[in-house]
Short mmCIF file of C-alpha atoms and ligand atoms in Angstrom, two decimals:
data_model
loop_
_atom_site.label_atom_id
_atom_site.label_comp_id
_atom_site.label_asym_id
_atom_site.label_seq_id
_atom_site.Cartn_x
_atom_site.Cartn_y
_atom_site.Cartn_z
CA MET A 1 117.65 81.35 109.42
CA ILE A 2 119.28 82.50 106.16
CA ILE A 3 117.74 81.42 102.67
CA THR A 4 120.52 79.45 100.79
CA ASN A 5 118.47 78.41 97.77
CA VAL A 6 115.29 78.95 95.92
CA GLN A 7 114.01 76.43 93.34
CA SER A 8 110.72 76.52 91.40
CA LEU A 9 109.13 74.14 89.07
CA GLU A 10 106.06 73.65 86.89
CA ILE A 11 103.68 70.99 88.45
CA LEU A 12 99.99 70.09 87.66
CA ASP A 13 96.91 71.12 89.69
CA SER A 14 93.74 69.04 90.39
CA ARG A 15 92.31 69.89 86.91
CA GLY A 16 95.58 68.79 85.08
CA ASN A 17 96.72 72.39 84.54
CA PRO A 18 100.17 73.67 85.12
CA THR A 19 100.82 75.65 88.28
CA VAL A 20 103.85 76.56 90.46
CA ARG A 21 105.72 74.80 93.14
CA THR A 22 108.59 76.58 95.02
CA LEU A 23 111.26 74.98 97.43
CA ILE A 24 113.18 77.36 99.76
CA THR A 25 116.31 75.81 101.31
CA LEU A 26 117.57 77.29 104.58
CA GLU A 27 121.08 77.37 106.14
CA ASP A 28 120.44 74.11 108.08
CA ASN A 29 119.66 72.45 104.75
CA SER A 30 116.00 72.02 105.52
CA VAL A 31 113.69 72.33 102.52
CA HIS A 32 110.24 74.02 102.61
CA SER A 33 107.78 74.00 99.83
CA SER A 34 104.44 75.35 98.74
CA SER A 35 102.14 75.11 95.81
CA VAL A 36 99.76 77.59 94.28
CA PRO A 37 95.97 77.03 93.33
CA SER A 38 94.04 78.39 90.55
CA GLY A 39 90.42 79.56 89.89
CA ALA A 40 87.91 79.03 87.14
CA SER A 41 85.41 81.59 88.22
CA THR A 42 87.90 84.32 88.50
CA GLY A 43 87.17 87.95 89.42
CA SER A 44 88.58 90.43 87.01
CA HIS A 45 90.13 92.36 90.02
CA GLU A 46 92.22 89.50 91.11
CA ALA A 47 96.12 89.72 90.96
CA VAL A 48 97.54 88.40 87.69
CA GLU A 49 98.19 84.73 87.30
CA LEU A 50 100.92 84.58 84.88
CA ARG A 51 100.51 82.00 81.99
CA ASP A 52 102.87 81.46 79.16
CA GLU A 53 100.20 81.97 76.47
CA ASP A 54 102.36 79.47 74.39
CA ASN A 55 99.95 77.34 72.54
CA THR A 56 102.40 74.68 71.88
CA ARG A 57 102.19 73.66 75.59
CA TYR A 58 99.29 72.98 77.75
CA MET A 59 97.00 75.00 75.46
CA GLY A 60 98.85 78.19 76.53
CA LYS A 61 98.55 77.52 80.19
CA GLY A 62 102.12 76.65 80.84
CA VAL A 63 103.78 78.63 83.81
CA LEU A 64 107.37 78.40 82.81
CA THR A 65 107.67 82.22 82.68
CA ALA A 66 106.48 82.50 86.23
CA VAL A 67 108.77 79.61 87.31
CA GLU A 68 111.72 81.29 85.54
CA ASN A 69 110.90 84.60 87.38
CA VAL A 70 111.27 82.77 90.62
CA ASN A 71 114.35 80.85 89.57
CA THR A 72 116.06 84.12 88.48
CA THR A 73 114.86 87.46 89.66
CA ILE A 74 113.34 86.45 93.03
CA LYS A 75 116.04 83.94 93.74
CA ASP A 76 118.82 86.48 93.09
CA ALA A 77 117.16 89.03 95.35
CA ILE A 78 116.23 86.78 98.40
CA VAL A 79 119.13 84.24 98.68
CA GLY A 80 121.16 85.34 101.65
CA MET A 81 118.25 87.15 103.31
CA GLU A 82 116.72 86.09 106.67
CA ALA A 83 113.48 84.02 106.08
CA ASP A 84 111.21 86.70 107.71
CA PRO A 85 107.88 86.61 106.00
CA ASN A 86 107.14 90.30 106.05
CA THR A 87 110.51 91.43 104.96
CA ILE A 88 110.43 88.86 102.07
CA ASP A 89 106.92 89.83 101.14
CA SER A 90 107.85 93.60 101.01
CA LYS A 91 110.82 92.56 98.89
CA LEU A 92 108.55 90.58 96.50
CA LEU A 93 106.31 93.52 96.16
CA GLN A 94 109.10 95.95 95.25
CA LEU A 95 110.63 93.63 92.71
CA ASP A 96 107.27 93.11 91.10
CA GLY A 97 106.56 96.80 91.20
CA THR A 98 103.04 96.75 89.77
CA GLU A 99 99.55 97.17 91.39
CA ASN A 100 98.32 93.78 90.11
CA LYS A 101 101.62 91.55 90.13
CA ALA A 102 101.55 91.55 86.36
CA ASN A 103 105.33 91.70 86.09
CA LEU A 104 106.50 88.55 88.09
CA GLY A 105 103.02 86.98 88.36
CA ALA A 106 100.99 86.44 91.42
CA ASN A 107 101.47 82.72 91.15
CA ALA A 108 105.28 83.10 91.16
CA ILE A 109 105.09 85.51 94.19
CA LEU A 110 102.76 83.55 96.22
CA SER A 111 104.77 80.21 95.75
CA VAL A 112 107.58 82.09 97.48
CA SER A 113 105.52 83.95 100.08
CA GLN A 114 103.93 80.67 101.38
CA ALA A 115 107.17 78.67 101.41
CA VAL A 116 108.95 81.39 103.37
CA VAL A 117 106.23 81.27 105.98
CA ARG A 118 106.77 77.60 106.25
CA ALA A 119 110.50 78.08 106.62
CA ALA A 120 109.98 80.68 109.36
CA ALA A 121 107.84 78.14 111.34
CA HIS A 122 110.59 75.64 110.94
CA THR A 123 113.11 78.27 112.20
CA GLU A 124 110.99 78.74 115.38
CA ASN A 125 110.34 74.93 115.60
CA VAL A 126 106.61 75.36 115.96
CA PRO A 127 103.65 74.09 113.89
CA LEU A 128 102.71 76.33 110.80
CA TRP A 129 99.45 77.51 112.54
CA LYS A 130 101.24 78.52 115.73
CA PHE A 131 103.93 80.52 113.94
CA MET A 132 101.15 82.34 111.97
CA PHE A 133 99.18 83.09 115.16
CA GLU A 134 102.05 84.47 117.00
CA TYR A 135 103.57 86.41 114.00
CA TYR A 136 100.49 87.83 112.37
CA PHE A 137 97.55 87.79 114.60
CA LYS A 138 98.21 87.80 118.32
CA ASP A 139 99.08 91.46 118.71
CA GLN A 140 96.13 92.42 116.47
CA SER A 141 93.69 90.50 118.75
CA PRO A 142 92.57 93.60 120.91
CA ASN A 143 91.40 95.14 117.63
CA THR A 144 89.94 91.92 115.90
CA ASN A 145 88.44 90.39 118.91
CA HIS A 146 90.02 87.05 117.90
CA HIS A 147 92.16 86.14 120.90
CA SER A 148 93.34 82.62 120.13
CA PRO A 149 93.38 80.32 117.30
CA SER A 150 90.13 78.37 116.80
CA PHE A 151 88.57 75.81 114.38
CA PRO A 152 86.42 77.28 111.61
CA GLN A 153 83.06 75.90 110.62
CA LEU A 154 83.29 74.07 107.40
CA LEU A 155 81.59 75.23 104.16
CA VAL A 156 81.28 71.98 102.41
CA ASN A 157 80.41 72.18 98.80
CA ILE A 158 78.50 68.73 98.09
CA VAL A 159 76.72 69.94 94.90
CA ASN A 160 78.77 71.65 92.16
CA GLY A 161 77.12 73.76 89.50
CA GLY A 162 77.81 76.78 87.35
CA LYS A 163 81.28 76.78 85.69
CA HIS A 164 82.54 74.03 87.89
CA ALA A 165 80.01 71.45 86.59
CA SER A 166 79.04 72.38 82.92
CA TRP A 167 76.15 74.72 84.16
CA ASN A 168 73.99 71.94 85.59
CA PHE A 169 72.67 74.76 87.82
CA ASP A 170 73.01 78.54 87.76
CA ILE A 171 74.25 78.46 91.45
CA GLN A 172 77.97 77.22 91.56
CA GLU A 173 78.08 75.72 95.14
CA PHE A 174 75.64 74.13 97.40
CA MET A 175 77.26 73.85 100.80
CA VAL A 176 76.45 72.07 104.05
CA VAL A 177 77.85 73.66 107.16
CA PRO A 178 77.91 71.51 110.34
CA ASN A 179 77.10 73.59 113.40
CA ILE A 180 79.83 72.03 115.51
CA LYS A 181 83.43 73.19 114.94
CA THR A 182 85.52 70.37 116.22
CA PRO A 183 87.09 68.85 113.10
CA SER A 184 86.67 65.22 113.94
CA GLU A 185 82.90 65.94 114.42
CA SER A 186 82.30 68.37 111.65
CA VAL A 187 84.21 66.39 109.09
CA ARG A 188 82.30 63.26 109.94
CA ILE A 189 78.74 64.98 109.73
CA ALA A 190 79.72 66.49 106.36
CA ALA A 191 81.10 63.11 104.96
CA GLU A 192 77.95 61.21 106.22
CA ILE A 193 75.63 63.70 104.62
CA PHE A 194 77.78 63.57 101.30
CA HIS A 195 77.52 59.80 101.21
CA SER A 196 73.84 59.85 102.06
CA LEU A 197 73.21 62.16 99.29
CA GLY A 198 75.05 59.81 97.01
CA LYS A 199 72.58 57.16 97.89
CA VAL A 200 69.65 59.54 97.44
CA LEU A 201 70.91 60.35 93.87
CA LYS A 202 71.58 56.76 93.06
CA ALA A 203 68.16 55.74 94.05
CA ARG A 204 66.70 58.28 91.65
CA LYS A 205 68.97 56.99 88.99
CA LEU A 206 70.84 60.26 88.99
CA SER A 207 74.61 60.58 88.23
CA THR A 208 76.93 60.39 91.19
CA LEU A 209 79.94 61.84 89.31
CA VAL A 210 81.72 64.75 90.80
CA GLY A 211 82.60 68.20 89.72
CA ASP A 212 85.75 70.17 90.10
CA GLU A 213 85.36 70.42 93.83
CA GLY A 214 84.46 66.99 94.56
CA GLY A 215 80.59 67.62 94.85
CA PHE A 216 77.90 65.82 92.97
CA SER A 217 76.53 67.33 89.85
CA PRO A 218 73.25 65.55 89.05
CA GLN A 219 70.59 66.52 86.54
CA LEU A 220 68.20 68.05 88.83
CA ASN A 221 65.82 70.61 87.52
CA SER A 222 66.18 73.61 89.85
CA ASN A 223 68.19 75.14 92.75
CA GLU A 224 65.34 74.25 95.13
CA GLU A 225 65.52 70.53 93.98
CA VAL A 226 69.05 70.45 94.90
CA LEU A 227 68.37 72.07 98.46
CA ASP A 228 65.44 69.57 98.92
CA ALA A 229 67.66 66.49 97.94
CA ILE A 230 70.37 67.66 100.46
CA ILE A 231 67.85 67.95 103.20
CA GLU A 232 66.40 64.52 102.54
CA ALA A 233 70.03 63.15 102.44
CA ALA A 234 70.93 64.75 105.71
CA LYS A 235 67.62 63.45 107.34
CA ASN A 236 68.46 59.96 106.16
CA ALA A 237 71.86 60.41 107.93
CA GLY A 238 70.20 61.50 111.08
CA TYR A 239 70.81 65.24 110.65
CA GLU A 240 68.38 68.11 110.68
CA ASN A 241 68.76 71.41 108.90
CA VAL A 242 69.35 74.24 111.38
CA LYS A 243 69.61 72.05 114.42
CA ASP A 244 72.75 70.10 113.15
CA PHE A 245 73.87 72.03 110.06
CA ARG A 246 73.12 74.92 107.89
CA LEU A 247 72.89 75.33 104.06
CA SER A 248 75.07 77.91 102.32
CA LEU A 249 75.35 79.09 98.69
CA ASP A 250 78.08 80.41 96.47
CA VAL A 251 76.10 81.88 93.55
CA ALA A 252 79.16 83.18 91.72
CA SER A 253 76.75 85.58 89.97
CA THR A 254 79.54 87.44 88.08
CA GLU A 255 79.55 84.55 85.59
CA PHE A 256 75.89 85.15 84.61
CA PHE A 257 75.70 88.96 84.81
CA LYS A 258 75.15 91.09 81.65
CA ASP A 259 74.09 94.60 81.14
CA GLY A 260 72.67 95.00 84.51
CA LYS A 261 70.70 91.82 84.56
CA TYR A 262 71.33 88.35 85.73
CA GLU A 263 70.51 85.37 83.57
CA LEU A 264 68.97 82.35 85.39
CA LYS A 265 69.42 79.86 82.53
CA LYS A 266 67.47 77.01 84.19
CA GLN A 267 64.44 79.24 84.56
CA ASN A 268 65.11 80.91 81.19
CA LYS A 269 64.82 84.25 82.77
CA TRP A 270 66.75 87.58 83.09
CA LEU A 271 66.32 89.08 86.55
CA SER A 272 67.03 92.65 87.70
CA PRO A 273 69.06 93.06 91.10
CA GLU A 274 65.82 93.75 92.97
CA GLU A 275 64.05 90.66 91.50
CA LEU A 276 67.14 88.55 92.23
CA THR A 277 67.15 89.99 95.94
CA THR A 278 63.66 88.82 96.22
CA TYR A 279 64.43 85.34 94.91
CA TYR A 280 67.29 85.13 97.46
CA THR A 281 65.13 86.34 100.42
CA ASN A 282 62.47 83.73 99.39
CA ILE A 283 64.78 80.73 99.34
CA GLY A 284 66.76 82.07 102.26
CA GLN A 285 63.83 82.12 104.45
CA LYS A 286 62.38 78.88 103.04
CA TYR A 287 65.60 76.97 103.59
CA ASN A 288 66.99 79.06 106.62
CA ILE A 289 70.11 79.72 104.44
CA LEU A 290 73.16 80.88 106.52
CA SER A 291 75.20 82.63 103.78
CA PHE A 292 75.07 83.90 100.26
CA GLU A 293 78.54 84.32 98.58
CA ASP A 294 78.77 86.49 95.35
CA ALA A 295 75.02 87.00 95.37
CA PHE A 296 75.75 89.93 93.05
CA ALA A 297 78.20 90.66 90.40
CA GLU A 298 81.90 91.97 91.04
CA ASP A 299 81.09 95.61 90.30
CA ASP A 300 77.33 95.78 91.07
CA TRP A 301 78.14 97.69 94.41
CA GLU A 302 74.82 99.19 94.75
CA ALA A 303 72.96 95.84 94.55
CA TRP A 304 75.48 94.51 97.20
CA THR A 305 74.67 97.42 99.72
CA ASN A 306 70.98 96.92 99.07
CA PHE A 307 71.17 93.19 99.65
CA THR A 308 73.38 93.44 102.70
CA ASP A 309 70.88 95.76 104.28
CA MET A 310 68.05 93.37 103.66
CA ALA A 311 70.21 90.26 104.56
CA GLU A 312 70.96 91.75 108.01
CA LYS A 313 67.22 91.59 108.81
CA PHE A 314 67.14 87.96 107.95
CA LYS A 315 70.48 87.29 109.53
CA PHE A 316 71.96 86.11 106.17
CA ILE A 317 75.69 86.36 105.82
CA THR A 318 76.64 88.14 102.58
CA ILE A 319 80.16 87.00 101.59
CA GLY A 320 82.14 89.02 99.09
CA ASP A 321 84.53 86.85 96.78
CA ASP A 322 84.87 88.34 93.32
CA LEU A 323 83.59 91.75 94.83
CA LEU A 324 86.56 92.01 97.21
CA VAL A 325 89.31 89.62 95.62
CA THR A 326 91.03 89.54 99.21
CA ASN A 327 92.10 93.24 98.36
CA PRO A 328 92.43 95.45 101.35
CA GLU A 329 91.54 98.44 99.30
CA ARG A 330 88.20 96.82 98.04
CA ILE A 331 87.54 95.48 101.46
CA ARG A 332 87.87 98.95 102.94
CA ARG A 333 85.38 100.41 100.36
CA ALA A 334 82.87 97.55 101.16
CA ILE A 335 83.20 98.22 104.86
CA ASP A 336 82.45 102.00 104.29
CA GLU A 337 79.66 101.21 101.86
CA LYS A 338 78.27 98.24 104.04
CA ALA A 339 78.29 96.16 100.82
CA ALA A 340 78.94 92.95 102.63
CA ASN A 341 79.42 91.50 106.01
CA ALA A 342 82.01 88.78 105.28
CA VAL A 343 85.02 88.24 102.94
CA LEU A 344 86.19 85.17 101.25
CA VAL A 345 89.88 84.95 101.65
CA LYS A 346 91.81 83.33 98.79
CA VAL A 347 95.60 83.69 98.91
CA ASN A 348 96.18 83.65 95.22
CA GLN A 349 93.69 86.60 94.64
CA ILE A 350 96.14 88.91 96.30
CA GLY A 351 99.46 87.03 96.04
CA THR A 352 101.27 87.53 99.27
CA ILE A 353 100.55 86.19 102.76
CA LYS A 354 101.33 89.70 104.12
CA GLU A 355 98.41 91.32 102.18
CA THR A 356 96.15 88.25 102.92
CA VAL A 357 96.71 88.86 106.59
CA GLU A 358 96.17 92.53 106.26
CA ALA A 359 92.73 91.62 104.54
CA ILE A 360 91.70 89.20 107.39
CA ASN A 361 92.61 91.67 110.13
CA MET A 362 90.82 94.51 108.52
CA ALA A 363 87.71 92.39 108.00
CA HIS A 364 87.80 91.05 111.71
CA SER A 365 88.47 94.57 113.04
CA ALA A 366 85.34 95.77 111.35
CA GLY A 367 83.34 93.02 112.99
CA TRP A 368 83.05 91.04 109.71
CA LYS A 369 83.46 87.31 109.39
CA THR A 370 86.02 85.56 107.19
CA ALA A 371 86.05 82.43 105.20
CA ILE A 372 89.37 81.19 104.21
CA SER A 373 89.08 79.50 100.78
CA HIS A 374 90.56 77.17 98.35
CA ARG A 375 90.36 77.53 94.57
CA SER A 376 88.58 75.24 92.19
CA GLY A 377 92.01 74.17 90.77
CA GLU A 378 93.91 72.95 93.73
CA THR A 379 97.04 71.05 94.99
CA GLU A 380 97.90 68.78 97.82
CA ASP A 381 99.18 71.92 99.69
CA SER A 382 97.17 72.28 102.98
CA PHE A 383 98.55 75.75 103.96
CA ILE A 384 94.98 77.27 104.18
CA ALA A 385 93.92 74.91 106.97
CA ASP A 386 96.70 76.23 109.13
CA LEU A 387 95.88 79.93 108.17
CA ALA A 388 92.13 79.32 109.01
CA TYR A 389 92.94 77.90 112.43
CA ALA A 390 95.63 80.67 113.13
CA CYS A 391 93.39 83.46 112.42
CA GLY A 392 90.29 82.10 114.21
CA SER A 393 88.45 82.44 111.00
CA GLU A 394 84.72 81.74 111.26
CA PHE A 395 84.58 79.58 108.13
CA ILE A 396 86.91 77.44 105.93
CA LYS A 397 85.67 76.59 102.42
CA THR A 398 87.63 73.80 100.84
CA GLY A 399 85.24 71.70 98.83
CA SER A 400 83.51 68.34 99.12
CA MET A 401 84.24 65.17 101.15
CA SER A 402 85.85 63.60 98.14
CA ARG A 403 89.19 64.16 96.13
CA SER A 404 92.40 64.27 97.96
CA GLU A 405 93.27 67.94 97.07
CA ARG A 406 90.23 68.87 99.08
CA LEU A 407 90.63 66.27 101.87
CA ALA A 408 94.21 67.39 102.45
CA LYS A 409 92.96 70.57 104.07
CA TYR A 410 90.25 68.79 106.15
CA ASN A 411 92.85 66.20 107.10
CA ARG A 412 95.31 68.86 108.09
CA LEU A 413 92.51 70.34 110.47
CA LEU A 414 92.33 66.80 111.93
CA GLU A 415 96.05 66.81 112.51
CA ILE A 416 95.78 70.13 114.24
CA GLU A 417 93.01 68.89 116.45
CA ASN A 418 95.49 66.06 117.51
CA GLY A 419 98.18 68.58 118.51
CA LEU A 420 100.24 68.33 115.35
C1 LIG B 501 84.78 80.41 94.22
C2 LIG B 501 85.85 79.51 94.10
C3 LIG B 501 86.13 78.34 95.01
P1 LIG B 501 87.10 79.48 91.69
O1 LIG B 501 84.15 81.02 93.49
O2 LIG B 501 84.56 80.69 95.42
O3 LIG B 501 85.04 77.67 95.41
O4 LIG B 501 85.92 79.11 92.67
O5 LIG B 501 88.38 79.02 92.41
O6 LIG B 501 86.84 78.88 90.46
O7 LIG B 501 87.15 80.96 91.62
MG1 LIG B 502 83.06 82.20 95.08
#
């Protein structure tokens, strides 16, 4: 169907910061909207999130320029066009004309890109995941070995540290990963462990306040103490590490990397990449850790390659987030240099769904795993749940079992399981 109107507005994300929402109207008068998330521990190679930098509004974080770009330049170009996602995304890339989307803003571009995919699913009268599977992934399946939509394992961040929780811990995210993939089971297991952890913390008179992604953020003394508390809580809820669930970490180490060394503030130590690798292999073996995300900084390529080589021996998954920024060029380099074996996929790091899909298919074709991810600043938009199911992603990372902007994605997986 033909696009008849495009309207964008400034809304607020889960941290109370402005972000972009765009509504696309089709010729049958149906309206399709999408909202854009925003990171805190951002990689320097991400596409540009356009902020107004006008300190009289929202401490400079307003997005009125991005909104205006949608309401003028983008609207003028795409009203009257067929709502075909790849054609519209190519048009958006051409209108922007830069490598990193600095002109129109990745937030402006993504808001349109996502909304057009929703509009196209409406045109075909199918659920969003079904449209995406058929449009983006089905023909790729001989190369990617992903032949049908399937539910991802949940990476559930139940303890928040680093930049998301005032540096309680050096590690940013402590996640539980139920082994089972069926959402009604995996969500329940994760929620039971989360609530059980709340009880463990309360019994120790520790805080049960939550951080940016809905995980607890207690005053424990070390990374290991956090892992022990999670295992204890899971046991109380009737679940065993390895048998029922696994533990995963997002170290987000770019945030504490300086001059070739990594600063572990809690231990008051600066570690070399080799020393940090030893630390990871020790805790990895002790706790049977499933995956390490951003174990090294965004440009520390050599450390990544050495760690991935080591990790394969111990069957750790090494996930690149700031390293790869969902950018097909950086993923290609990482595949060639064996710098990771999985990619974290964040739609706003690259800015269009077309390029996001290219990143996913490239990773799957290389035998890599993917984890479709939220940002720490989120909205109620659940687009990534449909995307994760459509591409048969191995994982989805969308926060803890509290706060509705996180639950919106889990709840959408439950809807999909129920045929919606
Ligand atoms: C991450 C994310 C999401 P942010 O580092 O993986 O959990 O955080 O959105 O702040 O980059
Ligand atoms: Mg990360």
